[in-house]
Amino acid sequence: MHALRPTPTPLIGRAAQLATLSRTAAQPPSIIVITGEAGIGKTRLVQELLRDPALKDLPHLIGQCSEMAETPVLGPVIAALNCLPASALREVPALAGALRLLLPGLAGFLPPALPVFGYAQAETYRLHGAIYALLRSIDPAVLVLEDVHWADASTREFLRVLTTRLPADLTVVLTDRDDPPHAARHHGAASWLSGAQVHEVRLSPLTAAETGELAAQLMGADHTSQHFAERLHRRTAGIPFAIEEVIRLITDADGSTPDADGTIILPAPVRRVLLERLALLPEQARDVVAAAAVAARPGPSPSTSSPTSPA
């Protein structure tokens, strides 16, 4: 089973999106697709949405798609169903017996296991039907699948079918990356899902003012200076994850005020995201970026070091 990250950081600059999602989620059936680049705060917004009064007492079925090349058929969906409490089951159809071995926590509440087919395609097709039948036979619930840009073919196909005949009491929440490393290889989930119940919300970077507000809350301060907020915003592009990592690096170093020398260094996790994007650029473009990075570093002052200065 998968769980969303504990101890959520402050939610800044997302009030309008959260209000929209709350209204949508309160009127099932619906599919919500939250898109944005890496670190933009998709998971954090899901965490807050699940605290909404309309959803907080419902079963939260949470699965995580993986970037690994080899993943089990329908793995994220099966993981999500393993979060289902037996108390949410109603009259379960016989077809759901195909899930008996995959959902050990519910085995005693599901119909008998079905005979195994002789070929994989038929098994996958039956699993699709069994999962859909089970979702139709439960009390109202929220199905959350994170990182569907990494979803395997069987999961994507299941979501396509689910979209066209969504169970009446089900709210589906998907998170999807649309930054260059993934947009270049995958179409966004909102484009390959269909149906009137699909609602997409795209998260944008925080403004400089919102960056300063988040930084202040992370540091336990009333506010930060405008100068620091603007420098932090330029360094992090307003990406909440990057802001959190930079503030963590600053506060872990010596607890000094970030304005002390104006230096803001990008932590290793943030640099990895940037390098992932750079790897997709043509070689000539990467050379230009490398040259610009070197040129941006301050050189020695002409007054203190010059080729013609005496040794």
PDB file of C-alpha atoms in Angstrom:
ATOM      1  CA  MET A   1       0.000   0.000   0.000  1.00  0.00           C
ATOM      2  CA  HIS A   2       1.118   3.541  -0.653  1.00  0.00           C
ATOM      3  CA  ALA A   3       0.490   6.620   1.450  1.00  0.00           C
ATOM      4  CA  LEU A   4       0.948  10.281   0.692  1.00  0.00           C
ATOM      5  CA  ARG A   5       3.870  11.996   2.387  1.00  0.00           C
ATOM      6  CA  PRO A   6       3.271  12.846   6.071  1.00  0.00           C
ATOM      7  CA  THR A   7       3.823  16.239   7.715  1.00  0.00           C
ATOM      8  CA  PRO A   8       2.613  18.438   4.848  1.00  0.00           C
ATOM      9  CA  THR A   9       4.365  21.724   4.213  1.00  0.00           C
ATOM     10  CA  PRO A  10       2.356  24.965   4.124  1.00  0.00           C
ATOM     11  CA  LEU A  11      -0.032  25.278   1.185  1.00  0.00           C
ATOM     12  CA  ILE A  12       0.613  28.667  -0.392  1.00  0.00           C
ATOM     13  CA  GLY A  13      -0.972  30.202  -3.482  1.00  0.00           C
ATOM     14  CA  ARG A  14      -3.394  27.344  -4.227  1.00  0.00           C
ATOM     15  CA  ALA A  15      -6.639  28.593  -2.677  1.00  0.00           C
ATOM     16  CA  ALA A  16      -8.456  29.050  -6.007  1.00  0.00           C
ATOM     17  CA  GLN A  17      -7.434  25.639  -7.351  1.00  0.00           C
ATOM     18  CA  LEU A  18      -8.345  23.924  -4.079  1.00  0.00           C
ATOM     19  CA  ALA A  19     -11.789  25.548  -4.078  1.00  0.00           C
ATOM     20  CA  THR A  20     -12.393  24.355  -7.650  1.00  0.00           C
ATOM     21  CA  LEU A  21     -11.279  20.812  -6.848  1.00  0.00           C
ATOM     22  CA  SER A  22     -13.379  20.693  -3.684  1.00  0.00           C
ATOM     23  CA  ARG A  23     -16.523  21.647  -5.590  1.00  0.00           C
ATOM     24  CA  THR A  24     -15.808  19.041  -8.255  1.00  0.00           C
ATOM     25  CA  ALA A  25     -14.936  16.259  -5.822  1.00  0.00           C
ATOM     26  CA  ALA A  26     -18.112  16.884  -3.815  1.00  0.00           C
ATOM     27  CA  GLN A  27     -20.229  15.972  -6.855  1.00  0.00           C
ATOM     28  CA  PRO A  28     -19.237  12.439  -7.974  1.00  0.00           C
ATOM     29  CA  PRO A  29     -18.761  10.813 -10.314  1.00  0.00           C
ATOM     30  CA  SER A  30     -15.760  12.860 -11.410  1.00  0.00           C
ATOM     31  CA  ILE A  31     -12.170  12.511 -12.554  1.00  0.00           C
ATOM     32  CA  ILE A  32      -9.743  15.229 -11.488  1.00  0.00           C
ATOM     33  CA  VAL A  33      -6.383  15.565 -13.247  1.00  0.00           C
ATOM     34  CA  ILE A  34      -3.818  17.749 -11.466  1.00  0.00           C
ATOM     35  CA  THR A  35      -0.965  18.622 -13.809  1.00  0.00           C
ATOM     36  CA  GLY A  36       2.264  20.538 -13.486  1.00  0.00           C
ATOM     37  CA  GLU A  37       6.011  20.185 -13.540  1.00  0.00           C
ATOM     38  CA  ALA A  38       8.089  18.253 -11.042  1.00  0.00           C
ATOM     39  CA  GLY A  39       7.988  19.753  -7.544  1.00  0.00           C
ATOM     40  CA  ILE A  40       5.108  22.114  -8.292  1.00  0.00           C
ATOM     41  CA  GLY A  41       3.010  20.747  -5.405  1.00  0.00           C
ATOM     42  CA  LYS A  42       0.587  18.252  -6.981  1.00  0.00           C
ATOM     43  CA  THR A  43       0.848  15.745  -4.131  1.00  0.00           C
ATOM     44  CA  ARG A  44       0.548  18.526  -1.560  1.00  0.00           C
ATOM     45  CA  LEU A  45      -2.675  19.711  -3.185  1.00  0.00           C
ATOM     46  CA  VAL A  46      -4.049  16.159  -3.159  1.00  0.00           C
ATOM     47  CA  GLN A  47      -3.266  15.922   0.546  1.00  0.00           C
ATOM     48  CA  GLU A  48      -5.276  19.058   1.210  1.00  0.00           C
ATOM     49  CA  LEU A  49      -8.129  17.925  -1.023  1.00  0.00           C
ATOM     50  CA  LEU A  50      -8.462  14.660   0.903  1.00  0.00           C
ATOM     51  CA  ARG A  51      -8.991  16.726   4.059  1.00  0.00           C
ATOM     52  CA  ASP A  52     -12.067  18.347   2.531  1.00  0.00           C
ATOM     53  CA  PRO A  53     -15.209  17.624   4.583  1.00  0.00           C
ATOM     54  CA  ALA A  54     -16.821  15.894   1.590  1.00  0.00           C
ATOM     55  CA  LEU A  55     -13.912  13.435   1.247  1.00  0.00           C
ATOM     56  CA  LYS A  56     -12.077  13.086   4.553  1.00  0.00           C
ATOM     57  CA  ASP A  57     -14.290  10.300   5.914  1.00  0.00           C
ATOM     58  CA  LEU A  58     -14.393   8.285   2.671  1.00  0.00           C
ATOM     59  CA  PRO A  59     -11.987   5.414   1.924  1.00  0.00           C
ATOM     60  CA  HIS A  60      -8.861   6.802   0.251  1.00  0.00           C
ATOM     61  CA  LEU A  61      -7.549   4.283  -2.288  1.00  0.00           C
ATOM     62  CA  ILE A  62      -4.043   5.487  -3.130  1.00  0.00           C
ATOM     63  CA  GLY A  63      -1.684   4.021  -5.733  1.00  0.00           C
ATOM     64  CA  GLN A  64       1.634   5.215  -7.132  1.00  0.00           C
ATOM     65  CA  CYS A  65       2.788   4.707 -10.716  1.00  0.00           C
ATOM     66  CA  SER A  66       6.473   3.868 -11.100  1.00  0.00           C
ATOM     67  CA  GLU A  67       9.069   4.882 -13.659  1.00  0.00           C
ATOM     68  CA  MET A  68      10.561   1.379 -13.603  1.00  0.00           C
ATOM     69  CA  ALA A  69      10.473  -0.322 -16.993  1.00  0.00           C
ATOM     70  CA  GLU A  70       9.038  -3.559 -15.596  1.00  0.00           C
ATOM     71  CA  THR A  71       5.910  -3.101 -13.471  1.00  0.00           C
ATOM     72  CA  PRO A  72       3.123  -5.556 -12.583  1.00  0.00           C
ATOM     73  CA  VAL A  73       0.009  -5.428 -14.751  1.00  0.00           C
ATOM     74  CA  LEU A  74      -2.359  -2.843 -13.240  1.00  0.00           C
ATOM     75  CA  GLY A  75       0.081  -2.555 -10.326  1.00  0.00           C
ATOM     76  CA  PRO A  76      -0.887   0.980  -9.168  1.00  0.00           C
ATOM     77  CA  VAL A  77      -4.597   0.146  -9.282  1.00  0.00           C
ATOM     78  CA  ILE A  78      -4.112  -3.101  -7.340  1.00  0.00           C
ATOM     79  CA  ALA A  79      -2.046  -1.204  -4.745  1.00  0.00           C
ATOM     80  CA  ALA A  80      -4.865   1.322  -4.403  1.00  0.00           C
ATOM     81  CA  LEU A  81      -7.477  -1.413  -3.941  1.00  0.00           C
ATOM     82  CA  ASN A  82      -5.371  -2.890  -1.138  1.00  0.00           C
ATOM     83  CA  CYS A  83      -6.254   0.275   0.819  1.00  0.00           C
ATOM     84  CA  LEU A  84      -9.957  -0.629   0.615  1.00  0.00           C
ATOM     85  CA  PRO A  85     -11.527  -1.506   3.990  1.00  0.00           C
ATOM     86  CA  ALA A  86     -13.838  -4.506   4.043  1.00  0.00           C
ATOM     87  CA  SER A  87     -16.499  -2.318   5.640  1.00  0.00           C
ATOM     88  CA  ALA A  88     -16.846  -0.436   2.343  1.00  0.00           C
ATOM     89  CA  LEU A  89     -17.902  -3.544   0.404  1.00  0.00           C
ATOM     90  CA  ARG A  90     -21.531  -4.007  -0.568  1.00  0.00           C
ATOM     91  CA  GLU A  91     -22.866  -6.827  -2.748  1.00  0.00           C
ATOM     92  CA  VAL A  92     -19.720  -8.019  -4.540  1.00  0.00           C
ATOM     93  CA  PRO A  93     -20.222  -9.758  -7.930  1.00  0.00           C
ATOM     94  CA  ALA A  94     -18.662 -13.144  -8.688  1.00  0.00           C
ATOM     95  CA  LEU A  95     -16.268 -11.590 -11.222  1.00  0.00           C
ATOM     96  CA  ALA A  96     -14.434  -9.858  -8.352  1.00  0.00           C
ATOM     97  CA  GLY A  97     -13.146 -13.304  -7.360  1.00  0.00           C
ATOM     98  CA  ALA A  98     -10.408 -12.738  -9.950  1.00  0.00           C
ATOM     99  CA  LEU A  99      -8.898 -10.297  -7.425  1.00  0.00           C
ATOM    100  CA  ARG A 100      -8.912 -12.655  -4.457  1.00  0.00           C
ATOM    101  CA  LEU A 101      -5.205 -13.526  -4.657  1.00  0.00           C
ATOM    102  CA  LEU A 102      -4.219  -9.902  -5.358  1.00  0.00           C
ATOM    103  CA  LEU A 103      -6.089  -8.395  -2.406  1.00  0.00           C
ATOM    104  CA  PRO A 104      -5.071 -10.531   0.588  1.00  0.00           C
ATOM    105  CA  GLY A 105      -6.673  -8.187   3.100  1.00  0.00           C
ATOM    106  CA  LEU A 106     -10.066  -8.674   1.444  1.00  0.00           C
ATOM    107  CA  ALA A 107      -9.710 -12.355   0.507  1.00  0.00           C
ATOM    108  CA  GLY A 108     -12.215 -13.464   3.125  1.00  0.00           C
ATOM    109  CA  PHE A 109     -14.826 -11.031   1.816  1.00  0.00           C
ATOM    110  CA  LEU A 110     -14.496 -11.708  -1.923  1.00  0.00           C
ATOM    111  CA  PRO A 111     -16.112 -14.466  -4.011  1.00  0.00           C
ATOM    112  CA  PRO A 112     -14.099 -17.648  -4.726  1.00  0.00           C
ATOM    113  CA  ALA A 113     -11.065 -17.313  -6.991  1.00  0.00           C
ATOM    114  CA  LEU A 114     -11.727 -17.913 -10.686  1.00  0.00           C
ATOM    115  CA  PRO A 115      -9.932 -20.468 -12.895  1.00  0.00           C
ATOM    116  CA  VAL A 116      -6.760 -19.146 -14.512  1.00  0.00           C
ATOM    117  CA  PHE A 117      -6.860 -18.439 -18.236  1.00  0.00           C
ATOM    118  CA  GLY A 118      -4.166 -19.812 -20.494  1.00  0.00           C
ATOM    119  CA  TYR A 119      -2.930 -16.510 -21.914  1.00  0.00           C
ATOM    120  CA  ALA A 120      -1.985 -13.141 -20.458  1.00  0.00           C
ATOM    121  CA  GLN A 121      -4.234 -10.917 -22.567  1.00  0.00           C
ATOM    122  CA  ALA A 122      -7.352 -12.696 -21.378  1.00  0.00           C
ATOM    123  CA  GLU A 123      -6.177 -12.434 -17.754  1.00  0.00           C
ATOM    124  CA  THR A 124      -5.606  -8.702 -18.118  1.00  0.00           C
ATOM    125  CA  TYR A 125      -9.001  -8.222 -19.730  1.00  0.00           C
ATOM    126  CA  ARG A 126     -10.681 -10.104 -16.892  1.00  0.00           C
ATOM    127  CA  LEU A 127      -8.785  -8.096 -14.280  1.00  0.00           C
ATOM    128  CA  HIS A 128     -10.085  -4.893 -15.883  1.00  0.00           C
ATOM    129  CA  GLY A 129     -13.626  -6.197 -15.566  1.00  0.00           C
ATOM    130  CA  ALA A 130     -13.100  -7.433 -12.015  1.00  0.00           C
ATOM    131  CA  ILE A 131     -11.690  -4.105 -10.801  1.00  0.00           C
ATOM    132  CA  TYR A 132     -14.503  -2.173 -12.420  1.00  0.00           C
ATOM    133  CA  ALA A 133     -17.078  -4.532 -10.882  1.00  0.00           C
ATOM    134  CA  LEU A 134     -15.498  -4.123  -7.449  1.00  0.00           C
ATOM    135  CA  LEU A 135     -15.444  -0.314  -7.711  1.00  0.00           C
ATOM    136  CA  ARG A 136     -19.128  -0.360  -8.591  1.00  0.00           C
ATOM    137  CA  SER A 137     -19.918  -2.494  -5.550  1.00  0.00           C
ATOM    138  CA  ILE A 138     -18.364  -0.323  -2.839  1.00  0.00           C
ATOM    139  CA  ASP A 139     -19.517   2.654  -0.819  1.00  0.00           C
ATOM    140  CA  PRO A 140     -18.462   6.148  -1.988  1.00  0.00           C
ATOM    141  CA  ALA A 141     -14.676   6.345  -2.197  1.00  0.00           C
ATOM    142  CA  VAL A 142     -11.759   8.349  -3.600  1.00  0.00           C
ATOM    143  CA  LEU A 143      -9.298   6.656  -5.964  1.00  0.00           C
ATOM    144  CA  VAL A 144      -5.948   8.487  -6.153  1.00  0.00           C
ATOM    145  CA  LEU A 145      -3.296   7.469  -8.690  1.00  0.00           C
ATOM    146  CA  GLU A 146      -0.110   9.514  -8.565  1.00  0.00           C
ATOM    147  CA  ASP A 147       2.343  10.112 -11.428  1.00  0.00           C
ATOM    148  CA  VAL A 148       0.187   8.708 -14.233  1.00  0.00           C
ATOM    149  CA  HIS A 149       2.808   9.925 -16.720  1.00  0.00           C
ATOM    150  CA  TRP A 150       4.597   6.724 -15.644  1.00  0.00           C
ATOM    151  CA  ALA A 151       1.494   4.503 -15.856  1.00  0.00           C
ATOM    152  CA  ASP A 152       1.979   1.200 -17.666  1.00  0.00           C
ATOM    153  CA  ALA A 153      -0.129   0.382 -20.711  1.00  0.00           C
ATOM    154  CA  SER A 154      -2.618  -1.758 -18.764  1.00  0.00           C
ATOM    155  CA  THR A 155      -3.235   1.008 -16.207  1.00  0.00           C
ATOM    156  CA  ARG A 156      -3.687   3.636 -18.899  1.00  0.00           C
ATOM    157  CA  GLU A 157      -6.152   1.416 -20.737  1.00  0.00           C
ATOM    158  CA  PHE A 158      -8.075   0.760 -17.519  1.00  0.00           C
ATOM    159  CA  LEU A 159      -8.330   4.496 -16.839  1.00  0.00           C
ATOM    160  CA  ARG A 160      -9.622   5.095 -20.372  1.00  0.00           C
ATOM    161  CA  VAL A 161     -12.385   2.541 -19.865  1.00  0.00           C
ATOM    162  CA  LEU A 162     -13.144   3.785 -16.351  1.00  0.00           C
ATOM    163  CA  THR A 163     -13.577   7.328 -17.669  1.00  0.00           C
ATOM    164  CA  THR A 164     -16.276   6.298 -20.095  1.00  0.00           C
ATOM    165  CA  ARG A 165     -18.437   4.540 -17.444  1.00  0.00           C
ATOM    166  CA  LEU A 166     -17.429   5.940 -14.098  1.00  0.00           C
ATOM    167  CA  PRO A 167     -19.149   4.370 -11.051  1.00  0.00           C
ATOM    168  CA  ALA A 168     -21.700   6.787  -9.621  1.00  0.00           C
ATOM    169  CA  ASP A 169     -20.092   7.205  -6.184  1.00  0.00           C
ATOM    170  CA  LEU A 170     -16.436   7.319  -7.210  1.00  0.00           C
ATOM    171  CA  THR A 171     -14.119  10.335  -7.292  1.00  0.00           C
ATOM    172  CA  VAL A 172     -10.850   9.744  -9.170  1.00  0.00           C
ATOM    173  CA  VAL A 173      -7.840  12.020  -8.613  1.00  0.00           C
ATOM    174  CA  LEU A 174      -4.792  11.727 -10.891  1.00  0.00           C
ATOM    175  CA  THR A 175      -1.500  13.615 -10.798  1.00  0.00           C
ATOM    176  CA  ASP A 176       0.408  14.074 -14.030  1.00  0.00           C
ATOM    177  CA  ARG A 177       3.654  15.795 -14.982  1.00  0.00           C
ATOM    178  CA  ASP A 178       3.685  18.081 -18.008  1.00  0.00           C
ATOM    179  CA  ASP A 179       7.256  19.385 -17.870  1.00  0.00           C
ATOM    180  CA  PRO A 180       9.574  18.828 -20.873  1.00  0.00           C
ATOM    181  CA  PRO A 181      11.129  15.486 -19.821  1.00  0.00           C
ATOM    182  CA  HIS A 182       7.684  13.876 -19.804  1.00  0.00           C
ATOM    183  CA  ALA A 183       5.655  16.038 -22.191  1.00  0.00           C
ATOM    184  CA  ALA A 184       8.215  15.159 -24.876  1.00  0.00           C
ATOM    185  CA  ARG A 185       7.449  11.445 -24.471  1.00  0.00           C
ATOM    186  CA  HIS A 186       3.858  11.262 -23.213  1.00  0.00           C
ATOM    187  CA  HIS A 187       0.588  13.003 -23.898  1.00  0.00           C
ATOM    188  CA  GLY A 188      -1.007  14.495 -20.798  1.00  0.00           C
ATOM    189  CA  ALA A 189      -3.630  12.346 -19.083  1.00  0.00           C
ATOM    190  CA  ALA A 190      -6.368  14.874 -19.777  1.00  0.00           C
ATOM    191  CA  SER A 191      -5.774  14.361 -23.516  1.00  0.00           C
ATOM    192  CA  TRP A 192      -6.102  10.557 -23.524  1.00  0.00           C
ATOM    193  CA  LEU A 193      -9.003  10.425 -21.085  1.00  0.00           C
ATOM    194  CA  SER A 194     -12.469  11.267 -22.324  1.00  0.00           C
ATOM    195  CA  GLY A 195     -15.804  12.091 -20.792  1.00  0.00           C
ATOM    196  CA  ALA A 196     -17.617  15.076 -19.379  1.00  0.00           C
ATOM    197  CA  GLN A 197     -16.499  14.199 -15.838  1.00  0.00           C
ATOM    198  CA  VAL A 198     -12.793  14.898 -16.545  1.00  0.00           C
ATOM    199  CA  HIS A 199     -11.634  18.138 -14.928  1.00  0.00           C
ATOM    200  CA  GLU A 200      -8.031  19.330 -15.319  1.00  0.00           C
ATOM    201  CA  VAL A 201      -6.283  21.793 -13.028  1.00  0.00           C
ATOM    202  CA  ARG A 202      -2.783  22.940 -13.937  1.00  0.00           C
ATOM    203  CA  LEU A 203      -0.524  24.297 -11.223  1.00  0.00           C
ATOM    204  CA  SER A 204       1.723  27.251 -12.017  1.00  0.00           C
ATOM    205  CA  PRO A 205       4.866  28.334 -10.146  1.00  0.00           C
ATOM    206  CA  LEU A 206       4.479  30.597  -7.143  1.00  0.00           C
ATOM    207  CA  THR A 207       4.943  34.347  -7.509  1.00  0.00           C
ATOM    208  CA  ALA A 208       7.838  36.125  -5.807  1.00  0.00           C
ATOM    209  CA  ALA A 209       5.499  37.272  -3.014  1.00  0.00           C
ATOM    210  CA  GLU A 210       4.170  33.723  -2.528  1.00  0.00           C
ATOM    211  CA  THR A 211       7.738  32.416  -2.555  1.00  0.00           C
ATOM    212  CA  GLY A 212       8.588  34.770   0.293  1.00  0.00           C
ATOM    213  CA  GLU A 213       5.459  33.729   2.197  1.00  0.00           C
ATOM    214  CA  LEU A 214       6.308  30.035   1.875  1.00  0.00           C
ATOM    215  CA  ALA A 215       9.918  30.655   2.888  1.00  0.00           C
ATOM    216  CA  ALA A 216       8.818  32.597   5.960  1.00  0.00           C
ATOM    217  CA  GLN A 217       6.499  29.815   7.083  1.00  0.00           C
ATOM    218  CA  LEU A 218       9.159  27.167   6.544  1.00  0.00           C
ATOM    219  CA  MET A 219      11.595  29.180   8.645  1.00  0.00           C
ATOM    220  CA  GLY A 220       9.056  29.980  11.334  1.00  0.00           C
ATOM    221  CA  ALA A 221       9.364  33.714  10.645  1.00  0.00           C
ATOM    222  CA  ASP A 222       6.723  36.410  10.280  1.00  0.00           C
ATOM    223  CA  HIS A 223       8.069  37.471   6.903  1.00  0.00           C
ATOM    224  CA  THR A 224      11.153  37.644   4.708  1.00  0.00           C
ATOM    225  CA  SER A 225      12.619  40.691   3.032  1.00  0.00           C
ATOM    226  CA  GLN A 226      11.474  41.503  -0.483  1.00  0.00           C
ATOM    227  CA  HIS A 227      15.086  41.278  -1.658  1.00  0.00           C
ATOM    228  CA  PHE A 228      15.472  37.726  -0.350  1.00  0.00           C
ATOM    229  CA  ALA A 229      12.056  36.653  -1.696  1.00  0.00           C
ATOM    230  CA  GLU A 230      12.938  37.918  -5.170  1.00  0.00           C
ATOM    231  CA  ARG A 231      16.377  36.255  -5.143  1.00  0.00           C
ATOM    232  CA  LEU A 232      14.871  32.987  -3.934  1.00  0.00           C
ATOM    233  CA  HIS A 233      12.194  33.195  -6.614  1.00  0.00           C
ATOM    234  CA  ARG A 234      14.781  33.714  -9.343  1.00  0.00           C
ATOM    235  CA  ARG A 235      16.832  30.776  -8.081  1.00  0.00           C
ATOM    236  CA  THR A 236      13.910  28.367  -7.706  1.00  0.00           C
ATOM    237  CA  ALA A 237      11.558  29.623 -10.461  1.00  0.00           C
ATOM    238  CA  GLY A 238       8.800  29.570  -7.838  1.00  0.00           C
ATOM    239  CA  ILE A 239       8.767  25.761  -7.610  1.00  0.00           C
ATOM    240  CA  PRO A 240       7.644  24.843  -4.062  1.00  0.00           C
ATOM    241  CA  PHE A 241       9.874  21.754  -3.854  1.00  0.00           C
ATOM    242  CA  ALA A 242      12.922  23.802  -4.824  1.00  0.00           C
ATOM    243  CA  ILE A 243      11.987  26.497  -2.309  1.00  0.00           C
ATOM    244  CA  GLU A 244      11.643  23.899   0.466  1.00  0.00           C
ATOM    245  CA  GLU A 245      15.006  22.316  -0.378  1.00  0.00           C
ATOM    246  CA  VAL A 246      16.830  25.659  -0.473  1.00  0.00           C
ATOM    247  CA  ILE A 247      15.335  26.765   2.849  1.00  0.00           C
ATOM    248  CA  ARG A 248      16.189  23.374   4.382  1.00  0.00           C
ATOM    249  CA  LEU A 249      19.778  23.753   3.180  1.00  0.00           C
ATOM    250  CA  ILE A 250      19.995  27.267   4.644  1.00  0.00           C
ATOM    251  CA  THR A 251      18.512  26.360   8.008  1.00  0.00           C
ATOM    252  CA  ASP A 252      20.498  23.121   8.285  1.00  0.00           C
ATOM    253  CA  ALA A 253      23.766  24.926   7.628  1.00  0.00           C
ATOM    254  CA  ASP A 254      24.061  27.194  10.656  1.00  0.00           C
ATOM    255  CA  GLY A 255      20.640  28.675  11.261  1.00  0.00           C
ATOM    256  CA  SER A 256      21.814  32.084  10.021  1.00  0.00           C
ATOM    257  CA  THR A 257      19.525  34.513   8.249  1.00  0.00           C
ATOM    258  CA  PRO A 258      19.561  33.904   4.473  1.00  0.00           C
ATOM    259  CA  ASP A 259      20.080  37.627   3.842  1.00  0.00           C
ATOM    260  CA  ALA A 260      23.465  37.494   5.548  1.00  0.00           C
ATOM    261  CA  ASP A 261      25.447  37.257   2.322  1.00  0.00           C
ATOM    262  CA  GLY A 262      22.703  36.884  -0.302  1.00  0.00           C
ATOM    263  CA  THR A 263      24.032  33.519  -1.425  1.00  0.00           C
ATOM    264  CA  ILE A 264      21.432  30.898  -2.392  1.00  0.00           C
ATOM    265  CA  ILE A 265      22.767  27.509  -3.503  1.00  0.00           C
ATOM    266  CA  LEU A 266      20.581  24.956  -5.261  1.00  0.00           C
ATOM    267  CA  PRO A 267      20.483  21.645  -3.323  1.00  0.00           C
ATOM    268  CA  ALA A 268      21.326  18.337  -4.993  1.00  0.00           C
ATOM    269  CA  PRO A 269      17.660  17.182  -5.472  1.00  0.00           C
ATOM    270  CA  VAL A 270      16.866  20.419  -7.316  1.00  0.00           C
ATOM    271  CA  ARG A 271      19.990  20.150  -9.449  1.00  0.00           C
ATOM    272  CA  ARG A 272      18.952  16.621 -10.447  1.00  0.00           C
ATOM    273  CA  VAL A 273      15.659  17.931 -11.811  1.00  0.00           C
ATOM    274  CA  LEU A 274      17.489  20.594 -13.817  1.00  0.00           C
ATOM    275  CA  LEU A 275      19.989  18.069 -15.178  1.00  0.00           C
ATOM    276  CA  GLU A 276      17.116  15.815 -16.232  1.00  0.00           C
ATOM    277  CA  ARG A 277      15.764  18.637 -18.361  1.00  0.00           C
ATOM    278  CA  LEU A 278      19.160  19.572 -19.756  1.00  0.00           C
ATOM    279  CA  ALA A 279      19.725  15.983 -20.878  1.00  0.00           C
ATOM    280  CA  LEU A 280      16.855  16.356 -23.369  1.00  0.00           C
ATOM    281  CA  LEU A 281      18.429  19.335 -25.112  1.00  0.00           C
ATOM    282  CA  PRO A 282      20.492  18.947 -28.319  1.00  0.00           C
ATOM    283  CA  GLU A 283      24.246  18.845 -27.760  1.00  0.00           C
ATOM    284  CA  GLN A 284      24.734  22.358 -29.149  1.00  0.00           C
ATOM    285  CA  ALA A 285      22.105  23.757 -26.783  1.00  0.00           C
ATOM    286  CA  ARG A 286      23.762  22.019 -23.828  1.00  0.00           C
ATOM    287  CA  ASP A 287      27.083  23.611 -24.806  1.00  0.00           C
ATOM    288  CA  VAL A 288      25.444  27.046 -24.799  1.00  0.00           C
ATOM    289  CA  VAL A 289      23.957  26.435 -21.352  1.00  0.00           C
ATOM    290  CA  ALA A 290      27.327  25.277 -20.035  1.00  0.00           C
ATOM    291  CA  ALA A 291      29.048  28.371 -21.439  1.00  0.00           C
ATOM    292  CA  ALA A 292      26.393  30.645 -19.958  1.00  0.00           C
ATOM    293  CA  ALA A 293      26.768  28.986 -16.558  1.00  0.00           C
ATOM    294  CA  VAL A 294      30.524  29.585 -16.584  1.00  0.00           C
ATOM    295  CA  ALA A 295      30.156  33.149 -17.861  1.00  0.00           C
ATOM    296  CA  ALA A 296      27.698  33.932 -15.072  1.00  0.00           C
ATOM    297  CA  ARG A 297      30.330  33.225 -12.423  1.00  0.00           C
ATOM    298  CA  PRO A 298      32.098  36.384 -11.216  1.00  0.00           C
ATOM    299  CA  GLY A 299      35.691  36.558 -12.303  1.00  0.00           C
ATOM    300  CA  PRO A 300      38.612  38.273 -10.587  1.00  0.00           C
ATOM    301  CA  SER A 301      38.437  42.052 -10.376  1.00  0.00           C
ATOM    302  CA  PRO A 302      40.576  43.781 -13.033  1.00  0.00           C
ATOM    303  CA  SER A 303      41.993  45.994 -10.301  1.00  0.00           C
ATOM    304  CA  THR A 304      43.292  43.033  -8.333  1.00  0.00           C
ATOM    305  CA  SER A 305      44.238  40.598 -11.067  1.00  0.00           C
ATOM    306  CA  SER A 306      45.240  41.407 -14.610  1.00  0.00           C
ATOM    307  CA  PRO A 307      47.363  39.676 -17.256  1.00  0.00           C
ATOM    308  CA  THR A 308      49.621  42.730 -17.303  1.00  0.00           C
ATOM    309  CA  SER A 309      49.890  43.090 -13.524  1.00  0.00           C
ATOM    310  CA  PRO A 310      53.313  42.350 -12.064  1.00  0.00           C
ATOM    311  CA  ALA A 311      53.618  39.047 -10.290  1.00  0.00           C
TER     312      ALA A 311
END
